[in-house]
XYZ file of C-alpha atoms in Angstrom:
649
model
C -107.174 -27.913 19.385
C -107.842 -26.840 16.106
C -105.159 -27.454 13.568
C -105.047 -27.207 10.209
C -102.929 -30.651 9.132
C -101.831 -29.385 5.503
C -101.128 -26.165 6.866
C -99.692 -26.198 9.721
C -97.401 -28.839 8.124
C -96.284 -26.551 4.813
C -95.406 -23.585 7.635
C -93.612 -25.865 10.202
C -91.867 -28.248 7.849
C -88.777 -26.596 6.414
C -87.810 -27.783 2.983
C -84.462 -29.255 3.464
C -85.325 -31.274 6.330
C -85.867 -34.308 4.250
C -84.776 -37.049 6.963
C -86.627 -37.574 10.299
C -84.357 -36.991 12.887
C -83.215 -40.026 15.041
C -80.788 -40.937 17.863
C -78.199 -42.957 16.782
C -77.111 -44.767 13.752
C -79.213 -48.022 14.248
C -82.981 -46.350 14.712
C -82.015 -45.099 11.224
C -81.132 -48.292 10.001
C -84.407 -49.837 11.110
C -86.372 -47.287 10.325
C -84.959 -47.522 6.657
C -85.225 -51.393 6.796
C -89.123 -51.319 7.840
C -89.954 -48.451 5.351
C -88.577 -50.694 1.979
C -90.567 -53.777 3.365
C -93.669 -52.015 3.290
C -92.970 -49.965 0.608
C -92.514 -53.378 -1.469
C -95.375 -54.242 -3.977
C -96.838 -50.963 -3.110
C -98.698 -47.969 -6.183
C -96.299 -45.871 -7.787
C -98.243 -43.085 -7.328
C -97.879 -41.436 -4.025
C -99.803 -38.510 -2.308
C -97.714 -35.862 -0.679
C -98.570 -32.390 0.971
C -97.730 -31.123 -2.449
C -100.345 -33.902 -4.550
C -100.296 -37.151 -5.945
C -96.907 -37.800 -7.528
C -95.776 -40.517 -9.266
C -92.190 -42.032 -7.476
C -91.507 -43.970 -10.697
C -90.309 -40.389 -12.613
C -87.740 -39.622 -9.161
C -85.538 -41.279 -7.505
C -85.203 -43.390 -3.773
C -84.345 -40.254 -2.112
C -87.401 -38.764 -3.111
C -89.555 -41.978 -2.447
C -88.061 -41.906 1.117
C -88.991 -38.419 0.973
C -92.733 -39.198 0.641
C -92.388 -42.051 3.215
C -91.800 -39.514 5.898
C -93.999 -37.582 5.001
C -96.634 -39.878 5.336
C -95.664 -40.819 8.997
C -95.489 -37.093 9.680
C -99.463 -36.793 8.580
C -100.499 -39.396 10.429
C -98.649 -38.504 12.977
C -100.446 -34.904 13.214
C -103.897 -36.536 12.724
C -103.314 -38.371 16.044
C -101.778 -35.019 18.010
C -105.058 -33.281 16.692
C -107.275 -35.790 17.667
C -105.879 -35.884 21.191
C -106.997 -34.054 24.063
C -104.050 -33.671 26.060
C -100.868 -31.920 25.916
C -98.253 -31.634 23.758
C -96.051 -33.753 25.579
C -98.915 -36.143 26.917
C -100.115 -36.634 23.729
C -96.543 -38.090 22.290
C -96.259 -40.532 24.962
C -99.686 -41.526 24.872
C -99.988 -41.863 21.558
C -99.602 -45.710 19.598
C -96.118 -45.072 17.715
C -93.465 -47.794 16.773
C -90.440 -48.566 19.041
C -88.316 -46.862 16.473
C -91.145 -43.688 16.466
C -90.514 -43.918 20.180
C -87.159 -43.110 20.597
C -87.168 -40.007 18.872
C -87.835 -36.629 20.519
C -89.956 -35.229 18.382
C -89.585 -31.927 19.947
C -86.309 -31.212 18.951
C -87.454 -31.682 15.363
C -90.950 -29.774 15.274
C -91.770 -26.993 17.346
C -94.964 -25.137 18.175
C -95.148 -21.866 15.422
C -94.350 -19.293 17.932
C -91.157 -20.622 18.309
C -90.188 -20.923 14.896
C -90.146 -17.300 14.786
C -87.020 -14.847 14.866
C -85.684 -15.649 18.420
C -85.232 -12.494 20.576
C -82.170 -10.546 22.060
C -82.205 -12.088 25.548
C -82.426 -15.303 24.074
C -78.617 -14.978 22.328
C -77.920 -13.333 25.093
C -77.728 -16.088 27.679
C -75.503 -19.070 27.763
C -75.726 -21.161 24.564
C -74.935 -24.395 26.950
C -78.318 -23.391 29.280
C -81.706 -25.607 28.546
C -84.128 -23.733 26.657
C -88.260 -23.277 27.806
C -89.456 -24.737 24.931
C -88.153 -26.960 21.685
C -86.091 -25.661 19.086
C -85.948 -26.075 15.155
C -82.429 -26.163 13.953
C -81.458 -27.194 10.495
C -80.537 -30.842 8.747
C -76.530 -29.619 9.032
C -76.784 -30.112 12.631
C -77.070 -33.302 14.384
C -77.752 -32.027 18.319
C -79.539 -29.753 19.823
C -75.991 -27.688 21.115
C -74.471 -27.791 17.694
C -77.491 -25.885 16.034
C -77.646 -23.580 19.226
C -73.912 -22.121 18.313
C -74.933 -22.048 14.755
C -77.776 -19.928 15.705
C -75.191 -17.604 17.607
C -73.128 -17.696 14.846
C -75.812 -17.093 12.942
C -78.187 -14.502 14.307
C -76.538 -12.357 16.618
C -78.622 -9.475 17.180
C -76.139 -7.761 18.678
C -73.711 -5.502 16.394
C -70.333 -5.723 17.681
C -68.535 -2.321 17.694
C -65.385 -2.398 15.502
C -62.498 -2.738 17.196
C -60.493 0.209 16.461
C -56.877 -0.515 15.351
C -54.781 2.130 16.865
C -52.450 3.145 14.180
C -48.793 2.090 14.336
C -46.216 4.244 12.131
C -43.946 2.477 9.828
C -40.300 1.738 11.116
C -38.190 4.440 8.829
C -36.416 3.225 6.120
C -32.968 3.262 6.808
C -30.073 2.896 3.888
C -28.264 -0.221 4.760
C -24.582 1.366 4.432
C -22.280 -0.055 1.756
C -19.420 -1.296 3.576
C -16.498 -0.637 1.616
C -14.516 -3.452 0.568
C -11.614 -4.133 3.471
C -8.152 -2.561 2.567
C -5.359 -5.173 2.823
C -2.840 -4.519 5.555
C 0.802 -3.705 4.855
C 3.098 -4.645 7.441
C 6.374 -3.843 5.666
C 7.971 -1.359 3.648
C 10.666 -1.937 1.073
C 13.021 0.226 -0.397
C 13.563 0.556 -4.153
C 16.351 1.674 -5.719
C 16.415 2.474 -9.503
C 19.120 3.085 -11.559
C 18.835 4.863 -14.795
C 21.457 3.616 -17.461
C 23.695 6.585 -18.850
C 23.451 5.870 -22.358
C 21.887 8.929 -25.015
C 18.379 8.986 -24.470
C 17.613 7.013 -21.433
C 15.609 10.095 -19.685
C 11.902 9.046 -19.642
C 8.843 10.820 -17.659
C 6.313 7.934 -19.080
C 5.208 5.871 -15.665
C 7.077 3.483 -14.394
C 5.330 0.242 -12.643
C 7.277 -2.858 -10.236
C 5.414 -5.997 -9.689
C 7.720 -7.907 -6.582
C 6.697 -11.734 -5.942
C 8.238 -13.373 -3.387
C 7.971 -16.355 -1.622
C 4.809 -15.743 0.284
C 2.975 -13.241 -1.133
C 3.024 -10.945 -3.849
C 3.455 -6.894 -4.289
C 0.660 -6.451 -7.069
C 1.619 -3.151 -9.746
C 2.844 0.139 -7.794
C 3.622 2.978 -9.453
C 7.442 4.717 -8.653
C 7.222 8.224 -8.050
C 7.637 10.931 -5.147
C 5.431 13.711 -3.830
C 1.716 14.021 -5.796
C 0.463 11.062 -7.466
C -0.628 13.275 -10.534
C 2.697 14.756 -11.269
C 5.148 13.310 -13.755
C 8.236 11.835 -12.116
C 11.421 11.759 -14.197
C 13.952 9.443 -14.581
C 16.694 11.391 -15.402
C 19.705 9.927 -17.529
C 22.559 8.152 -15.355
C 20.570 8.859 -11.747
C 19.957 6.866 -8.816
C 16.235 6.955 -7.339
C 15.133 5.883 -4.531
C 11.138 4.894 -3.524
C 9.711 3.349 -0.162
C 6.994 1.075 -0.817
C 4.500 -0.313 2.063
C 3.435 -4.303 1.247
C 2.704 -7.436 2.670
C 5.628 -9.972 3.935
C 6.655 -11.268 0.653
C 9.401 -13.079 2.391
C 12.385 -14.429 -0.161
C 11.982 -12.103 -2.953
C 12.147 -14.096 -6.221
C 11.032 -11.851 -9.472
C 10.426 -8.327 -10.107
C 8.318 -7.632 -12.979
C 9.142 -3.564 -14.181
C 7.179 -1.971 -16.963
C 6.859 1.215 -19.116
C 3.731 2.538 -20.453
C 5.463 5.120 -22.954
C 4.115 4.693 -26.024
C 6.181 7.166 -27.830
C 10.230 7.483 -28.903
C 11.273 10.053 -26.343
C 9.650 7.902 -23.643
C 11.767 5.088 -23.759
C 13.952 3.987 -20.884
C 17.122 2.672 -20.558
C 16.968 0.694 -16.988
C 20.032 -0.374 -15.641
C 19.663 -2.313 -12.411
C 17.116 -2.656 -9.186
C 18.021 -2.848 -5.845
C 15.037 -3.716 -3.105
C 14.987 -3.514 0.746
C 13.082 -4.810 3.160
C 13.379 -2.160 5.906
C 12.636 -4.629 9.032
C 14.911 -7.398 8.121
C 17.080 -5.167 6.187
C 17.849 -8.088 3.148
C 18.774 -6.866 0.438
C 18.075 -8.265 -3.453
C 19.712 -7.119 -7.174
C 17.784 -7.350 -9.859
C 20.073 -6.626 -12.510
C 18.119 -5.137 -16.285
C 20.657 -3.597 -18.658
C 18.250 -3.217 -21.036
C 15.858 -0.740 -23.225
C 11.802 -0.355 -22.435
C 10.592 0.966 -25.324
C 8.157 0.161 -27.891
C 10.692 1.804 -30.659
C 14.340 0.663 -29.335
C 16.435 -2.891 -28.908
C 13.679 -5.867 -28.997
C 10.581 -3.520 -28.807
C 9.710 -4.793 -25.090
C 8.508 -2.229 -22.391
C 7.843 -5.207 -19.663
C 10.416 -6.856 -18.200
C 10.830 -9.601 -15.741
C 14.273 -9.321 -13.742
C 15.443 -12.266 -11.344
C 16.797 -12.010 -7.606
C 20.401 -12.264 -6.475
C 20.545 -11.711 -2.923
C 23.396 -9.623 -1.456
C 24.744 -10.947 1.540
C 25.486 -8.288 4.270
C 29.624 -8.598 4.312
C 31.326 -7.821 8.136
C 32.940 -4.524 8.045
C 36.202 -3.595 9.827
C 36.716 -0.477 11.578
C 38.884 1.160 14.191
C 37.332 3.094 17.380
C 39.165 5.614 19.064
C 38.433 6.714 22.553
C 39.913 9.780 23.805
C 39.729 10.487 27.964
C 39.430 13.848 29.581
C 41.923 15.744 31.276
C 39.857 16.571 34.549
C 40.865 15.265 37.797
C 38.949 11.596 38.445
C 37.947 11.896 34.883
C 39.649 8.142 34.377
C 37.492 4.942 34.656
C 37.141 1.090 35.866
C 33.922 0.005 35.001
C 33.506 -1.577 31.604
C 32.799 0.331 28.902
C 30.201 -0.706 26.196
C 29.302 0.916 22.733
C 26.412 0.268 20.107
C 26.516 2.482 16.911
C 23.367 3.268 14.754
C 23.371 3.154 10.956
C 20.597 3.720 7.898
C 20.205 0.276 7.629
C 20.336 -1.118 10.874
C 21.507 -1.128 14.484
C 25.184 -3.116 15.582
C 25.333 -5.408 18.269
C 26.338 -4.212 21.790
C 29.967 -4.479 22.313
C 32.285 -4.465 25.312
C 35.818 -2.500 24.509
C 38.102 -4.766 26.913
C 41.454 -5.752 26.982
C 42.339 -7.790 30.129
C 46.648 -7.263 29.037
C 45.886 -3.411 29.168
C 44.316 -0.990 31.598
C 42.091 1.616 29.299
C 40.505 4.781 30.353
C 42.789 6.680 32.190
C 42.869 10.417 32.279
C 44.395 12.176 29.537
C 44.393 8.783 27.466
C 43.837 7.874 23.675
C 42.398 4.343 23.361
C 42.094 2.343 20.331
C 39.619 -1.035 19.190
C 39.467 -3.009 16.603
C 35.608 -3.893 16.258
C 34.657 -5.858 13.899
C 30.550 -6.157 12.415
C 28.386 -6.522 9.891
C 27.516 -3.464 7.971
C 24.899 -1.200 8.976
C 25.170 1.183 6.283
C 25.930 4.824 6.778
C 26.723 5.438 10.518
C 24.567 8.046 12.349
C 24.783 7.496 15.835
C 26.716 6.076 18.768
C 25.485 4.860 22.258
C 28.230 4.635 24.544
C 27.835 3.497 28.148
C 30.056 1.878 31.530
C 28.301 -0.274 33.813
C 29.243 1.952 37.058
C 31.536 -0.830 38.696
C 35.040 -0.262 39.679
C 36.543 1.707 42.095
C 36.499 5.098 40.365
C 33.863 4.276 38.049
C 32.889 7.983 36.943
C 34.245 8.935 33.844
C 35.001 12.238 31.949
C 34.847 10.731 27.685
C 35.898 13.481 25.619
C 35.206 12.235 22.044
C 35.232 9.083 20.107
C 36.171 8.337 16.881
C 35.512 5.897 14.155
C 37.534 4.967 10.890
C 36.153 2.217 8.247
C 39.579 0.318 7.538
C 38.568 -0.288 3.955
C 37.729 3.325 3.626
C 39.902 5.585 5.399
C 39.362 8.692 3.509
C 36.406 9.678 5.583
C 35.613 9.201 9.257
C 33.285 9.586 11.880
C 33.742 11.909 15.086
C 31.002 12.070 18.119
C 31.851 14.761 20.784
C 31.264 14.138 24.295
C 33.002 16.723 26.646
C 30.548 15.197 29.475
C 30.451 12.923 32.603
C 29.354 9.405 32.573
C 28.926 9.115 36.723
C 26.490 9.278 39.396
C 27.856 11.616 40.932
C 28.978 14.120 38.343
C 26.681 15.555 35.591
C 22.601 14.815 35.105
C 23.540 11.380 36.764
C 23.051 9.175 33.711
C 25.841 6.693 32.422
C 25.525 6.371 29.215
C 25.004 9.156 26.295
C 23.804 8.833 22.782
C 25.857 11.245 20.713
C 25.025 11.853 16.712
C 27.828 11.526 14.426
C 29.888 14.495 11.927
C 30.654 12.580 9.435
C 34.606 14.583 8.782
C 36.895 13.444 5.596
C 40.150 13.113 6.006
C 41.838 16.026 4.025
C 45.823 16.582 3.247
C 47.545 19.356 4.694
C 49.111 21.457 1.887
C 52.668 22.877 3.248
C 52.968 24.828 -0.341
C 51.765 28.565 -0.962
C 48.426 29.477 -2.230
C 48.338 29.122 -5.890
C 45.894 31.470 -8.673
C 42.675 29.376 -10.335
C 41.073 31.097 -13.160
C 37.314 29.313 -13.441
C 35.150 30.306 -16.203
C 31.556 29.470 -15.701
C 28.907 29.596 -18.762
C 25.530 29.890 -17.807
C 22.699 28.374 -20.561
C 20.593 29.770 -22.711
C 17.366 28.006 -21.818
C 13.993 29.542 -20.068
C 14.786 30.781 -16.564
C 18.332 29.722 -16.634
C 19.757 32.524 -14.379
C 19.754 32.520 -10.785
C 20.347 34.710 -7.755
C 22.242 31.967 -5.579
C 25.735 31.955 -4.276
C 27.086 29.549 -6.887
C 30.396 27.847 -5.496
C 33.089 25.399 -6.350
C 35.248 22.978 -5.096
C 38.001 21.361 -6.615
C 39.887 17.717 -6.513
C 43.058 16.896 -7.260
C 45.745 14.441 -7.099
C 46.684 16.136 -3.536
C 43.774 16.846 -2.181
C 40.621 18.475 -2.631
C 39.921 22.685 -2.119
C 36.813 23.902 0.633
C 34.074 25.695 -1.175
C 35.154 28.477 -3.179
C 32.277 30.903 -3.532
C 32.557 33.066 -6.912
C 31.440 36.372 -6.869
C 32.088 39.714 -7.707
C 30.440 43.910 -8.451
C 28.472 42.582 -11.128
C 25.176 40.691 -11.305
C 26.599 37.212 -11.791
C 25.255 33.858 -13.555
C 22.288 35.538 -15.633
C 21.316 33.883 -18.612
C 23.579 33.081 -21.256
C 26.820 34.877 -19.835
C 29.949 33.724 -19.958
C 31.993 34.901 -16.569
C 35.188 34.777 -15.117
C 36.570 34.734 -11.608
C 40.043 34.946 -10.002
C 40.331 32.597 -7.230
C 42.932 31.778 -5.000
C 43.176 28.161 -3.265
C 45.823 25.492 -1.958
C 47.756 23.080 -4.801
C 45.458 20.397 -5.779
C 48.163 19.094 -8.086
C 46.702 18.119 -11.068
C 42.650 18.146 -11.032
C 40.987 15.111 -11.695
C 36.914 16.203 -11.115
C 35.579 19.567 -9.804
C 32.161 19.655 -8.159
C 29.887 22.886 -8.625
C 26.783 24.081 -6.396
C 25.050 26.671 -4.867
C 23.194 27.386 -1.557
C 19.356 27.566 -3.376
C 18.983 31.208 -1.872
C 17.034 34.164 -3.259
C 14.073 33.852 -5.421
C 14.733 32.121 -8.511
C 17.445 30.008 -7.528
C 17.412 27.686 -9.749
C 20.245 27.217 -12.504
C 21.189 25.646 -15.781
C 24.771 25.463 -16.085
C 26.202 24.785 -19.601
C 30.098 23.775 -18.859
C 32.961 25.032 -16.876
C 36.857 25.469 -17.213
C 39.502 26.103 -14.923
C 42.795 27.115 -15.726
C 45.460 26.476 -12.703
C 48.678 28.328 -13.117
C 51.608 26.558 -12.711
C 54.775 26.848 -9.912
C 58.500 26.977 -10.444
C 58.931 23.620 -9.111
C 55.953 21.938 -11.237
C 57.695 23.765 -14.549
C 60.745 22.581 -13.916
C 59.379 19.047 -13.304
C 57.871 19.557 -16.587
C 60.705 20.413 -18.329
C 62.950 17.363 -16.785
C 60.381 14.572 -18.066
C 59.759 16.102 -21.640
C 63.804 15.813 -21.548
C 63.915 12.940 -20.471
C 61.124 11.077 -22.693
C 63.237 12.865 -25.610
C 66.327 10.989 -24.743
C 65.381 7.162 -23.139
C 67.807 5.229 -21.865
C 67.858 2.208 -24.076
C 68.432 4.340 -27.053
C 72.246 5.276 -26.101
C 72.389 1.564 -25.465
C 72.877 0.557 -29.213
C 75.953 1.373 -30.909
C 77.044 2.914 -33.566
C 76.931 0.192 -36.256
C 73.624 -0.629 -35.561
C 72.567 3.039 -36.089
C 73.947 3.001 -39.247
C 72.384 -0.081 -40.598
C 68.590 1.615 -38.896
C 69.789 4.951 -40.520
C 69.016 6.616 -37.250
C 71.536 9.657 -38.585
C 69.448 10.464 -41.037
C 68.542 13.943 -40.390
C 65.294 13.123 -41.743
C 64.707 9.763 -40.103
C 65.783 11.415 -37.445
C 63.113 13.725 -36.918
C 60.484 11.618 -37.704
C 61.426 9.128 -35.002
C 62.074 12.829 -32.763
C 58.188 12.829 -33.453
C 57.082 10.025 -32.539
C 58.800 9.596 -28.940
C 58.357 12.975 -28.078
C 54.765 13.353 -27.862
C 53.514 13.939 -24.544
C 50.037 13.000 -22.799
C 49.001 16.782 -22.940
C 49.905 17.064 -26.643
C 53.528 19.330 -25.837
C 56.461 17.876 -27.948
C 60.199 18.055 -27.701
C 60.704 20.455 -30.100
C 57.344 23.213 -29.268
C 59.832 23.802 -25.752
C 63.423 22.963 -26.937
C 65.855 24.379 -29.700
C 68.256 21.634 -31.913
C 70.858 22.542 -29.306
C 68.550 21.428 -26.412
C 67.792 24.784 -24.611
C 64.539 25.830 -23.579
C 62.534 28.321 -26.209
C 59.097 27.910 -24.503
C 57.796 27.882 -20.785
C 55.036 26.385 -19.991
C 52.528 28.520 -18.168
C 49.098 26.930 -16.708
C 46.960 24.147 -17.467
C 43.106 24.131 -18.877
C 41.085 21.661 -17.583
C 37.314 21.447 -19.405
C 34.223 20.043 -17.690
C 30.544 19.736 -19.420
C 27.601 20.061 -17.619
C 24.621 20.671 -19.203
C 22.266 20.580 -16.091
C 19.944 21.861 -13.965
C 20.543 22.797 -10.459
C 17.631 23.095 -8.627
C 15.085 21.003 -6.522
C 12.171 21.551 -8.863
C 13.519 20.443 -12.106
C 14.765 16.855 -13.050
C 16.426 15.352 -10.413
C 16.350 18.104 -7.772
C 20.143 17.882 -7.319
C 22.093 21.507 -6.163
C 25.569 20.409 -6.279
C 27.227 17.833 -9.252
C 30.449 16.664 -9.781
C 31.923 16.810 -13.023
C 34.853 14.888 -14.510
C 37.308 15.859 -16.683
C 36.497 16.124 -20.711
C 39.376 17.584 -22.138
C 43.322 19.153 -20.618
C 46.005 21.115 -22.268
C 48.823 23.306 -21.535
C 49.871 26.655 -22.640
C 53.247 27.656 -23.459
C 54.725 31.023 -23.377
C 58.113 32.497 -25.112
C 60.878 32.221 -22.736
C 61.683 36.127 -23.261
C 58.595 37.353 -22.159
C 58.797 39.078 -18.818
C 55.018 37.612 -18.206
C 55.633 33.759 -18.380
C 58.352 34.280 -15.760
């Protein structure tokens, strides 16, 4: 076999492969050990397939380099030289025990091998022996390692491009903005504002409470009714009231109440504040008596105000049952009753008196019950128990009086059964209360009552209502007393007069004027009012008998004569001058305007003026929405009349 040694060593021989390949660890280590023996004492100069070169200019690596390449040459001389095979030749051949344990075809191959290795080559199982030896580079120690670096490598085959399928986006979705979590109010208080009546006090500026209380606190709420954007007044000696929702704030403490008016007519005169907690019904007075205003008393408009608590007193009152007059209407069973008020509801209470039978037909029954207060009473639940004998029962009415307060009580109609048997079957009833003051029967005749009303001169001051009156006196108090007449009444800035005729009041303390808020444009500024009540025989005569008598008191016919002489009460002059001063009257009549010197009457009186200011407005959408105010008396005097003429008989 012809081979060309230089040749077929520069094609076969890659570059890199600088190392002859061995077994394990300790061929190399010989081999390394046997090469620097005879390598010792040895030329410098060295031929390689490449020329001499001289191994003193390179390094030990490179010497090795030409070492091995050596062996390889000789090596090749030998192979050529023999006739045999390829593998015959390599075991035949004289080689060291270290040469020996190499296999050499793993490191050289024939040249047709060396070549680009075909398709069904990488195609079969990298872990399958190969036909014939294969060249694989100085990275890889094995035969299998440089096979799957091949693979890796080469691979013929283009692998088709796995095709992603497309995946849309998830949308984008707005995380919502959860709003920040509202605190819970479980109660609701009541506020109660009273406006001081002192000049000036009216304010619409805002007005803010601040409650702390034991356990929690009522931050800054405004006081006002209907729309938040509206002014609310606080009108000059008024009572407000305001329901507020808040948290349990348990023992109320302070109450902080401020006044952002920052101008003159904005400042506020605040008398006292009452709260209420609606559930418990406990009450606290927080007591002000004091200016907010930046311009007025010690220029504060924030004030905190201290807690009393008011203590819920036990009220007195009588109940008063009265039993129907139907046959069987009486009962046996026991009778209980629970009344209703604003505040709160009374305990249940059994009407029994074991010395007395109660609830017999045609009968009036009276209790004393005794509770705390509830406030205004507006309902009663009155039930029996269905025991007895006879226990269906015909109640007629019932009706309560406040002992303390007997000028007003409280009636609840029945005029139903309370039976099984009789009726819708139920026994008990809930019946609402009329709410009926107690008013004096007048015995005397009708008397006349001139009232002049003057309407005010302001903006829509008129009004198309029926405007009414009612009057208080002494003796009792008149119904309504409607004032009307041909002409178109209470315009602005009349002055009218009406006739009226009603029972005696005696004389009037307070009036109270109104109207019903129909028609369009009912609203209505009254300016003031006077009444003039004409007077009886009897109440002139009465009249006459005290001025009389006030002229001549008792203790001055006690002194005698002497002593009037030293005082120089005979004086003409004196005497007149004392005259004066013991005969003026309340109403501003003297001795002498009804009497002559010889004591007989000149003068009659012949009714009495009584003058009341208002200066208001009557109607729900301006101020305090009131339609009905009670005025008190300003000013009184009396009218006399010569005794000679016919018209002051």
């Amino acid at each position: 076999m012809d081979i060309d040694i230089s040749n077929y060593f520069l094609q076969n021989t890659p570059f890199h492969s600088t190392l002859p390949s061995f077994h394990n660890l300790e061929d190399h280590h010989d081999h390394t050990i046997t090469r620097s023996r005879s390598s010792t004492g040895s030329s410098r100069v060295k031929y390689t397939w490449a020329g001499p070169i001289n191994t003193q200019l390179y390094s030990d690596s490179l010497n090795e380099l030409c070492q091995v390449t050596k062996e390889n040459l000789e090596w090749l001389e030998r192979v050529k030289s023999a006739p045999t095979s390829y593998h015959s030749s390599r075991e035949e051949s004289n080689m060291s025990p270290s040469d020996s344990r190499q296999d050499l075809s793993v490191m050289f191959a024939p040249r047709e091998t060396l070549s680009t290795p075909s398709r069904s080559t990488f195609d079969d199982d990298v872990s399958s022996t190969q036909s014939g030896p294969v060249n694989f580079c100085y990275l890889c120690h094995t035969l299998e390692e440089h096979q799957k670096h091949l693979k890796l490598t080469f691979n013929p085959k283009e692998k088709k491009a796995r095709k992603i399928p497309y995946m849309a986006p998830a949308p984008r979705v707005r995380t919502p903005v959860e709003p920040e979590p509202q605190p819970i109010f479980h109660r609701t208080y009541r506020v109660v504002v009273w406006t001081g009546d002192v000049a000036g006090a009216t304010t619409d500026a805002n007005i803010f409470v601040t409650i702390k209380g034991a356990k929690n606190i009522l931050h800054k709420t405004r006081l006002f009714r209907g729309s938040s954007k509206r002014k609310f007044p606080f009108v000059q000696g008024s009572c407000e009231s305001f329901f507020i929702k808040g948290p349990n704030l348990g023992n109320l403490e302070i109450l902080t109440i401020e006044n952002d008016g920052v101008q003159k007519d904005q400042s506020w005169f605040c008398e006292k504040v009452e709260v209420t907690c609606m559930k418990t019904l406990k009450k606290w007075l927080f007591t002000c008596h004091n200016w907010l205003s930046l311009f007025i008393g010690d220029y504060l408009t924030k004030r905190d105000l201290m807690a009393s608590y008011i203590e819920r007193k036990p009220k007195d009152y009588k109940l008063t049952i009265k039993t129907g007059s139907k046959h069987f209407s009486g009962t046996d069973s026991n009778v209980f009753v629970t009344l209703y008020g604003t505040d709160q509801v009374s305990p249940k209470l059994q009407l029994l008196n074991p010395k007395k039978k109660y609830f017999q037909r045609k009968s009036v029954d009276e209790f004393p019950v005794h509770f705390p207060s509830i406030g205004e009473i507006k309902a009663l639940r009155i039930e029996h128990d269905g025991k007895g004998l006879a226990p269906g029962w015909f109640l007629k009415k019932v009706t309560l009086v406040d002992i303390e307060q007997p000028d007003c009580v409280y009636e609840f109609l029945c005029n139903d059964w309370l039976s099984k048997d009789e009726g819708n079957g139920l026994l008990w009833r809930k019946i609402f209360a009329h709410k009926k003051p107690l008013v004096k029967v007048s015995t005397e005749k009708p008397i006349r009552y001139e009232v002049t009303v003057k309407t005010g001169d302001v903006k829509y001051a008129g009004t198309d209502a029926n405007v009414y009156i009612k009057i208080q006196g002494q003796k009792g108090k008149t119904k309504k007393l409607f004032m009307d007449d041909a002409r178109n009444n209470f315009e602005r800035g009349t002055t009218e007069t009406f006739q009226l005729t009603a029972p005696n009041t005696g004389p009037i303390k307070s009036i109270c004027i109104g109207h019903d808020n129909s028609g369009p444009g009912a609203g209505w500024f009254c300016e003031d009012v006077t009444v003039r009540k004409y007077l009886t025989k009897g109440e002139i005569t009465t009249f006459l008998k005290n001025l009389k008598k006030s002229h001549n008191p008792k203790h001055l016919h006690k002194k005698r004569l002497s002593e009037k002489i030293k005082e120089g009460s005979l004086d003409a002059d004196d005497d007149e001058e004392e005259s004066d001063e013991d005969d003026e009257d309340t109403d501003g009549v003297v001795y002498k305007d009804v009497f002559d010197v010889d004591g007989k009457v000149v003068k009659l009186p012949v009714y009495e003026e009584y003058y009341f200011v208002c200066k208001k407005w009557l109607a729900k959408d301006e101020k305090d929405g009131q339609l009905e105010r009670r005025l008190t008396l300003s000013r009184k005097n009396i009218f006399l009349k010569d005794k000679k003429d016919k018209r002051s008989q």
